[in-house]
Amino acid sequence: MNAESLKKHLVVSPEVQDALDNNKPVVALESTIISHGMPYPKNVETALQVEQIIRDNGAVPATIAIIEGKLRAGLSADEIDYLGKKGLEVTKASRRDIPVLVERGADGATTVAATMIVANLAGISVFATGGIGGVHRGAETTMDISADLEELAQTPVMVICAGAKSILDLGLTREYLETKGVTVFGYQTDELPAFYTRSSGFSVDYRVDTPAELARIFHTKSELGLGGGMLVTNPIPEQYSMDADSINATIEAALVEMDEKGIAGKKITPFLLDKIQKLTGGASLEANIQLVFNNVALGAQVASQLSEQHA
Ligand code: PSU
Ligand code: MN
């Protein structure tokens, strides 16, 4: 985007802009997790706590969304509350939705893909969240593959997550990322974490044990002009991880109900997240919140390391 278009469509909050101008660490955050990933008011409480954790770790949070047609990096507490309250009524915005929402002056809660796009436009390199979209089970016939994976292939933002849920086909997701040249890192682990649990039976491409090394690799990738993102998977802390058999049984039950109800397209992920939360009586929501806290703390540490390397 040229400077004029950027100015027209992108609004960076003064705090985030000041941090970027002065090489201070910034961590981007998505808003679909607020509107479509958790129920109100837990979603808003969590989003605000997440921002606080980033501050406590020495970085500036930049929650990203589309509000009244503007791409926004850095929201006020009132704006976060607005998105959280509106919940599923806000459009879930991935790459394809951005031009329409901007032209219409509408609101959008950004997915991982759309958040990466806006973060990159704003000049933010590190983005932390809970889980990413991937290749859905049965994708060999439905072709349901999240645009998040394509975005990781092309947009130079490091995404920190807790792996992917087994609502997805983790093996196919790994294969897809490999084809697209996206390196999958395990933070202090050799195994791909499966969101609610620390293990999945799948390996990562590389284990990295420090935020400093993650920052150096990101920097080197950029020096090499390789483009594309980096996927860092950070396992849920042991004390919050769920029992694998029980969560997998819940996920299977949610998938059966999804088929029965004929849920399809972009509604799939929010439907499954909600169903799993209801079936576990909130235990999965608590695990979800804790793993996000863990990821954003790591995000702040990596962003701090990146700033130091640029100093
Ligand atoms: N996975 C989660 N929680 C989430 C999402 C995925 O565990 O909130 C959200 C993210 O915003 C992600 C999006 O980018 O769902 C993927 O949706 P889809 O599969 O329709 O691309
Ligand atoms: Mn999909």
mmCIF file of N, CA and C in Angstrom, residues 95-185:
data_model
loop_
_atom_site.group_PDB
_atom_site.id
_atom_site.type_symbol
_atom_site.label_atom_id
_atom_site.label_comp_id
_atom_site.label_asym_id
_atom_site.label_seq_id
_atom_site.Cartn_x
_atom_site.Cartn_y
_atom_site.Cartn_z
ATOM 1 N N ARG A 95 -8.993 -12.496 5.232
ATOM 2 C CA ARG A 95 -8.457 -11.694 4.111
ATOM 3 C C ARG A 95 -9.545 -11.259 3.127
ATOM 4 N N ARG A 96 -10.388 -12.219 2.723
ATOM 5 C CA ARG A 96 -11.367 -11.921 1.668
ATOM 6 C C ARG A 96 -12.371 -10.838 2.076
ATOM 7 N N ASP A 97 -12.605 -10.678 3.367
ATOM 8 C CA ASP A 97 -13.644 -9.767 3.853
ATOM 9 C C ASP A 97 -13.173 -8.314 3.957
ATOM 10 N N ILE A 98 -11.869 -8.123 4.008
ATOM 11 C CA ILE A 98 -11.333 -6.799 4.332
ATOM 12 C C ILE A 98 -11.794 -5.690 3.372
ATOM 13 N N PRO A 99 -11.669 -5.868 2.060
ATOM 14 C CA PRO A 99 -12.034 -4.736 1.187
ATOM 15 C C PRO A 99 -13.501 -4.343 1.294
ATOM 16 N N VAL A 100 -14.359 -5.325 1.484
ATOM 17 C CA VAL A 100 -15.802 -5.043 1.558
ATOM 18 C C VAL A 100 -16.129 -4.269 2.831
ATOM 19 N N LEU A 101 -15.602 -4.732 3.951
ATOM 20 C CA LEU A 101 -15.899 -4.075 5.227
ATOM 21 C C LEU A 101 -15.346 -2.651 5.241
ATOM 22 N N VAL A 102 -14.172 -2.472 4.669
ATOM 23 C CA VAL A 102 -13.562 -1.139 4.636
ATOM 24 C C VAL A 102 -14.406 -0.218 3.766
ATOM 25 N N GLU A 103 -14.787 -0.686 2.587
ATOM 26 C CA GLU A 103 -15.575 0.147 1.674
ATOM 27 C C GLU A 103 -16.925 0.509 2.292
ATOM 28 N N ARG A 104 -17.528 -0.449 3.015
ATOM 29 C CA ARG A 104 -18.855 -0.193 3.584
ATOM 30 C C ARG A 104 -18.821 0.534 4.924
ATOM 31 N N GLY A 105 -17.631 0.779 5.426
ATOM 32 C CA GLY A 105 -17.527 1.439 6.727
ATOM 33 C C GLY A 105 -18.029 0.553 7.853
ATOM 34 N N ALA A 106 -17.855 -0.749 7.693
ATOM 35 C CA ALA A 106 -18.410 -1.706 8.656
ATOM 36 C C ALA A 106 -17.366 -2.168 9.674
ATOM 37 N N ASP A 107 -17.832 -2.958 10.636
ATOM 38 C CA ASP A 107 -16.952 -3.529 11.655
ATOM 39 C C ASP A 107 -16.550 -4.945 11.259
ATOM 40 N N GLY A 108 -15.397 -5.371 11.712
ATOM 41 C CA GLY A 108 -14.979 -6.748 11.502
ATOM 42 C C GLY A 108 -14.053 -7.188 12.611
ATOM 43 N N ALA A 109 -14.266 -8.421 13.056
ATOM 44 C CA ALA A 109 -13.355 -9.012 14.037
ATOM 45 C C ALA A 109 -12.346 -9.821 13.239
ATOM 46 N N THR A 110 -11.081 -9.472 13.388
ATOM 47 C CA THR A 110 -10.066 -10.064 12.511
ATOM 48 C C THR A 110 -9.605 -11.446 12.971
ATOM 49 N N THR A 111 -9.550 -12.377 12.010
ATOM 50 C CA THR A 111 -9.001 -13.711 12.250
ATOM 51 C C THR A 111 -7.477 -13.605 12.285
ATOM 52 N N VAL A 112 -6.839 -14.742 12.443
ATOM 53 C CA VAL A 112 -5.372 -14.751 12.414
ATOM 54 C C VAL A 112 -4.879 -14.173 11.091
ATOM 55 N N ALA A 113 -5.490 -14.594 9.976
ATOM 56 C CA ALA A 113 -5.039 -14.109 8.660
ATOM 57 C C ALA A 113 -5.167 -12.591 8.571
ATOM 58 N N ALA A 114 -6.344 -12.073 8.900
ATOM 59 C CA ALA A 114 -6.569 -10.629 8.763
ATOM 60 C C ALA A 114 -5.729 -9.840 9.768
ATOM 61 N N THR A 115 -5.531 -10.400 10.942
ATOM 62 C CA THR A 115 -4.709 -9.716 11.951
ATOM 63 C C THR A 115 -3.261 -9.617 11.473
ATOM 64 N N MET A 116 -2.775 -10.692 10.834
ATOM 65 C CA MET A 116 -1.411 -10.652 10.284
ATOM 66 C C MET A 116 -1.290 -9.540 9.243
ATOM 67 N N ILE A 117 -2.304 -9.424 8.402
ATOM 68 C CA ILE A 117 -2.274 -8.404 7.338
ATOM 69 C C ILE A 117 -2.174 -7.011 7.947
ATOM 70 N N VAL A 118 -3.038 -6.727 8.928
ATOM 71 C CA VAL A 118 -3.061 -5.386 9.514
ATOM 72 C C VAL A 118 -1.777 -5.144 10.328
ATOM 73 N N ALA A 119 -1.337 -6.162 11.059
ATOM 74 C CA ALA A 119 -0.098 -6.016 11.838
ATOM 75 C C ALA A 119 1.045 -5.643 10.899
ATOM 76 N N ASN A 120 1.131 -6.348 9.789
ATOM 77 C CA ASN A 120 2.214 -6.097 8.834
ATOM 78 C C ASN A 120 2.131 -4.685 8.257
ATOM 79 N N LEU A 121 0.927 -4.243 7.942
ATOM 80 C CA LEU A 121 0.760 -2.876 7.410
ATOM 81 C C LEU A 121 1.203 -1.839 8.445
ATOM 82 N N ALA A 122 0.935 -2.154 9.727
ATOM 83 C CA ALA A 122 1.291 -1.209 10.789
ATOM 84 C C ALA A 122 2.776 -1.283 11.146
ATOM 85 N N GLY A 123 3.445 -2.357 10.726
ATOM 86 C CA GLY A 123 4.864 -2.519 11.062
ATOM 87 C C GLY A 123 5.102 -3.322 12.338
ATOM 88 N N ILE A 124 4.140 -4.184 12.673
ATOM 89 C CA ILE A 124 4.271 -5.027 13.872
ATOM 90 C C ILE A 124 4.671 -6.436 13.435
ATOM 91 N N SER A 125 5.691 -6.990 14.081
ATOM 92 C CA SER A 125 6.238 -8.282 13.643
ATOM 93 C C SER A 125 5.769 -9.476 14.450
ATOM 94 N N VAL A 126 5.291 -9.243 15.667
ATOM 95 C CA VAL A 126 4.956 -10.366 16.550
ATOM 96 C C VAL A 126 3.474 -10.324 16.896
ATOM 97 N N PHE A 127 2.840 -11.459 16.817
ATOM 98 C CA PHE A 127 1.395 -11.581 17.045
ATOM 99 C C PHE A 127 1.157 -12.838 17.874
ATOM 100 N N ALA A 128 0.465 -12.696 18.992
ATOM 101 C CA ALA A 128 0.201 -13.863 19.836
ATOM 102 C C ALA A 128 -1.301 -14.076 19.973
ATOM 103 N N THR A 129 -1.705 -15.337 19.981
ATOM 104 C CA THR A 129 -3.122 -15.681 20.117
ATOM 105 C C THR A 129 -3.265 -17.059 20.759
ATOM 106 N N GLY A 130 -4.488 -17.648 20.632
ATOM 107 C CA GLY A 130 -4.713 -18.978 21.194
ATOM 108 C C GLY A 130 -4.398 -20.046 20.167
ATOM 109 N N GLY A 131 -5.328 -20.185 19.207
ATOM 110 C CA GLY A 131 -5.136 -21.216 18.192
ATOM 111 C C GLY A 131 -5.285 -20.644 16.802
ATOM 112 N N ILE A 132 -4.734 -21.333 15.821
ATOM 113 C CA ILE A 132 -4.885 -20.881 14.427
ATOM 114 C C ILE A 132 -5.850 -21.808 13.700
ATOM 115 N N GLY A 133 -6.355 -21.340 12.585
ATOM 116 C CA GLY A 133 -7.126 -22.203 11.706
ATOM 117 C C GLY A 133 -6.175 -23.124 10.952
ATOM 118 N N GLY A 134 -6.714 -24.174 10.354
ATOM 119 C CA GLY A 134 -5.844 -25.112 9.630
ATOM 120 C C GLY A 134 -6.638 -25.921 8.626
ATOM 121 N N VAL A 135 -6.142 -27.099 8.345
ATOM 122 C CA VAL A 135 -6.836 -28.007 7.429
ATOM 123 C C VAL A 135 -7.864 -28.784 8.246
ATOM 124 N N HIS A 136 -9.121 -28.651 7.883
ATOM 125 C CA HIS A 136 -10.163 -29.343 8.639
ATOM 126 C C HIS A 136 -10.196 -30.828 8.321
ATOM 127 N N ARG A 137 -10.700 -31.600 9.261
ATOM 128 C CA ARG A 137 -10.896 -33.023 8.995
ATOM 129 C C ARG A 137 -11.853 -33.159 7.813
ATOM 130 N N GLY A 138 -11.552 -34.046 6.926
ATOM 131 C CA GLY A 138 -12.408 -34.236 5.746
ATOM 132 C C GLY A 138 -12.103 -33.253 4.630
ATOM 133 N N ALA A 139 -11.033 -32.483 4.783
ATOM 134 C CA ALA A 139 -10.706 -31.459 3.770
ATOM 135 C C ALA A 139 -10.417 -32.081 2.405
ATOM 136 N N GLU A 140 -10.097 -33.369 2.394
ATOM 137 C CA GLU A 140 -9.832 -34.004 1.097
ATOM 138 C C GLU A 140 -11.088 -34.001 0.221
ATOM 139 N N THR A 141 -12.275 -33.848 0.851
ATOM 140 C CA THR A 141 -13.485 -33.681 0.031
ATOM 141 C C THR A 141 -14.089 -32.280 0.164
ATOM 142 N N THR A 142 -14.040 -31.681 1.369
ATOM 143 C CA THR A 142 -14.666 -30.354 1.532
ATOM 144 C C THR A 142 -13.761 -29.214 1.075
ATOM 145 N N MET A 143 -12.465 -29.452 1.033
ATOM 146 C CA MET A 143 -11.455 -28.414 0.753
ATOM 147 C C MET A 143 -11.506 -27.282 1.772
ATOM 148 N N ASP A 144 -11.965 -27.572 2.986
ATOM 149 C CA ASP A 144 -12.012 -26.550 4.034
ATOM 150 C C ASP A 144 -10.627 -26.392 4.656
ATOM 151 N N ILE A 145 -9.940 -25.400 4.168
ATOM 152 C CA ILE A 145 -8.589 -25.098 4.648
ATOM 153 C C ILE A 145 -8.577 -23.621 5.008
ATOM 154 N N SER A 146 -8.213 -23.313 6.242
ATOM 155 C CA SER A 146 -8.264 -21.918 6.690
ATOM 156 C C SER A 146 -7.314 -21.021 5.901
ATOM 157 N N ALA A 147 -7.789 -19.810 5.629
ATOM 158 C CA ALA A 147 -6.933 -18.801 4.976
ATOM 159 C C ALA A 147 -5.751 -18.419 5.877
ATOM 160 N N ASP A 148 -5.811 -18.790 7.145
ATOM 161 C CA ASP A 148 -4.671 -18.517 8.041
ATOM 162 C C ASP A 148 -3.382 -19.141 7.492
ATOM 163 N N LEU A 149 -3.508 -20.307 6.889
ATOM 164 C CA LEU A 149 -2.302 -21.008 6.435
ATOM 165 C C LEU A 149 -1.669 -20.284 5.247
ATOM 166 N N GLU A 150 -2.503 -19.807 4.331
ATOM 167 C CA GLU A 150 -1.986 -19.032 3.193
ATOM 168 C C GLU A 150 -1.325 -17.749 3.670
ATOM 169 N N GLU A 151 -1.904 -17.162 4.701
ATOM 170 C CA GLU A 151 -1.357 -15.902 5.206
ATOM 171 C C GLU A 151 0.016 -16.142 5.815
ATOM 172 N N LEU A 152 0.130 -17.252 6.551
ATOM 173 C CA LEU A 152 1.437 -17.590 7.128
ATOM 174 C C LEU A 152 2.470 -17.767 6.020
ATOM 175 N N ALA A 153 2.004 -18.235 4.870
ATOM 176 C CA ALA A 153 2.934 -18.450 3.762
ATOM 177 C C ALA A 153 3.427 -17.134 3.166
ATOM 178 N N GLN A 154 2.649 -16.076 3.275
ATOM 179 C CA GLN A 154 3.031 -14.867 2.535
ATOM 180 C C GLN A 154 3.294 -13.614 3.363
ATOM 181 N N THR A 155 2.822 -13.541 4.593
ATOM 182 C CA THR A 155 2.924 -12.276 5.334
ATOM 183 C C THR A 155 3.948 -12.392 6.463
ATOM 184 N N PRO A 156 4.923 -11.487 6.503
ATOM 185 C CA PRO A 156 6.053 -11.646 7.415
ATOM 186 C C PRO A 156 5.766 -11.260 8.872
ATOM 187 N N VAL A 157 4.941 -12.060 9.520
ATOM 188 C CA VAL A 157 4.617 -11.834 10.925
ATOM 189 C C VAL A 157 4.820 -13.159 11.662
ATOM 190 N N MET A 158 5.417 -13.085 12.837
ATOM 191 C CA MET A 158 5.568 -14.290 13.660
ATOM 192 C C MET A 158 4.286 -14.498 14.452
ATOM 193 N N VAL A 159 3.693 -15.695 14.314
ATOM 194 C CA VAL A 159 2.450 -15.993 15.032
ATOM 195 C C VAL A 159 2.754 -17.003 16.136
ATOM 196 N N ILE A 160 2.393 -16.634 17.358
ATOM 197 C CA ILE A 160 2.616 -17.511 18.506
ATOM 198 C C ILE A 160 1.269 -18.063 18.948
ATOM 199 N N CYS A 161 1.140 -19.382 18.964
ATOM 200 C CA CYS A 161 -0.134 -20.006 19.332
ATOM 201 C C CYS A 161 0.155 -21.245 20.178
ATOM 202 N N ALA A 162 -0.909 -21.930 20.586
ATOM 203 C CA ALA A 162 -0.724 -23.136 21.406
ATOM 204 C C ALA A 162 -0.921 -24.386 20.557
ATOM 205 N N GLY A 163 -0.582 -24.279 19.286
ATOM 206 C CA GLY A 163 -0.783 -25.400 18.375
ATOM 207 C C GLY A 163 -2.189 -25.322 17.813
ATOM 208 N N ALA A 164 -2.661 -26.408 17.275
ATOM 209 C CA ALA A 164 -3.997 -26.410 16.692
ATOM 210 C C ALA A 164 -4.818 -27.487 17.364
ATOM 211 N N LYS A 165 -6.098 -27.208 17.481
ATOM 212 C CA LYS A 165 -7.024 -28.158 18.117
ATOM 213 C C LYS A 165 -7.233 -29.358 17.232
ATOM 214 N N SER A 166 -7.602 -30.478 17.862
ATOM 215 C CA SER A 166 -7.865 -31.644 17.035
ATOM 216 C C SER A 166 -9.254 -31.595 16.393
ATOM 217 N N ILE A 167 -9.921 -30.402 16.413
ATOM 218 C CA ILE A 167 -11.058 -30.227 15.499
ATOM 219 C C ILE A 167 -10.504 -30.207 14.078
ATOM 220 N N LEU A 168 -9.198 -29.945 13.962
ATOM 221 C CA LEU A 168 -8.529 -29.927 12.658
ATOM 222 C C LEU A 168 -7.832 -31.260 12.429
ATOM 223 N N ASP A 169 -7.426 -31.482 11.187
ATOM 224 C CA ASP A 169 -6.570 -32.622 10.887
ATOM 225 C C ASP A 169 -5.131 -32.128 11.037
ATOM 226 N N LEU A 170 -4.521 -32.479 12.165
ATOM 227 C CA LEU A 170 -3.195 -31.923 12.463
ATOM 228 C C LEU A 170 -2.137 -32.412 11.482
ATOM 229 N N GLY A 171 -2.266 -33.659 11.045
ATOM 230 C CA GLY A 171 -1.295 -34.198 10.082
ATOM 231 C C GLY A 171 -1.360 -33.437 8.762
ATOM 232 N N LEU A 172 -2.569 -33.232 8.260
ATOM 233 C CA LEU A 172 -2.721 -32.493 6.993
ATOM 234 C C LEU A 172 -2.309 -31.034 7.157
ATOM 235 N N THR A 173 -2.574 -30.477 8.327
ATOM 236 C CA THR A 173 -2.169 -29.086 8.580
ATOM 237 C C THR A 173 -0.645 -28.973 8.516
ATOM 238 N N ARG A 174 0.040 -29.939 9.113
ATOM 239 C CA ARG A 174 1.509 -29.958 9.055
ATOM 240 C C ARG A 174 1.987 -30.038 7.603
ATOM 241 N N GLU A 175 1.355 -30.938 6.839
ATOM 242 C CA GLU A 175 1.762 -31.123 5.437
ATOM 243 C C GLU A 175 1.569 -29.836 4.637
ATOM 244 N N TYR A 176 0.444 -29.195 4.870
ATOM 245 C CA TYR A 176 0.128 -27.964 4.142
ATOM 246 C C TYR A 176 1.166 -26.886 4.448
ATOM 247 N N LEU A 177 1.488 -26.748 5.724
ATOM 248 C CA LEU A 177 2.476 -25.740 6.126
ATOM 249 C C LEU A 177 3.845 -26.049 5.506
ATOM 250 N N GLU A 178 4.165 -27.332 5.434
ATOM 251 C CA GLU A 178 5.444 -27.708 4.829
ATOM 252 C C GLU A 178 5.473 -27.303 3.361
ATOM 253 N N THR A 179 4.373 -27.624 2.652
ATOM 254 C CA THR A 179 4.295 -27.271 1.223
ATOM 255 C C THR A 179 4.467 -25.777 1.015
ATOM 256 N N LYS A 180 3.872 -24.999 1.937
ATOM 257 C CA LYS A 180 3.896 -23.541 1.804
ATOM 258 C C LYS A 180 5.173 -22.913 2.348
ATOM 259 N N GLY A 181 6.070 -23.736 2.857
ATOM 260 C CA GLY A 181 7.346 -23.202 3.332
ATOM 261 C C GLY A 181 7.268 -22.485 4.654
ATOM 262 N N VAL A 182 6.284 -22.853 5.470
ATOM 263 C CA VAL A 182 6.148 -22.223 6.791
ATOM 264 C C VAL A 182 6.826 -23.119 7.831
ATOM 265 N N THR A 183 7.832 -22.585 8.503
ATOM 266 C CA THR A 183 8.513 -23.374 9.529
ATOM 267 C C THR A 183 7.661 -23.417 10.789
ATOM 268 N N VAL A 184 7.493 -24.619 11.340
ATOM 269 C CA VAL A 184 6.737 -24.776 12.585
ATOM 270 C C VAL A 184 7.737 -24.991 13.720
ATOM 271 N N PHE A 185 7.746 -24.039 14.650
ATOM 272 C CA PHE A 185 8.654 -24.117 15.791
ATOM 273 C C PHE A 185 7.917 -24.620 17.025
#
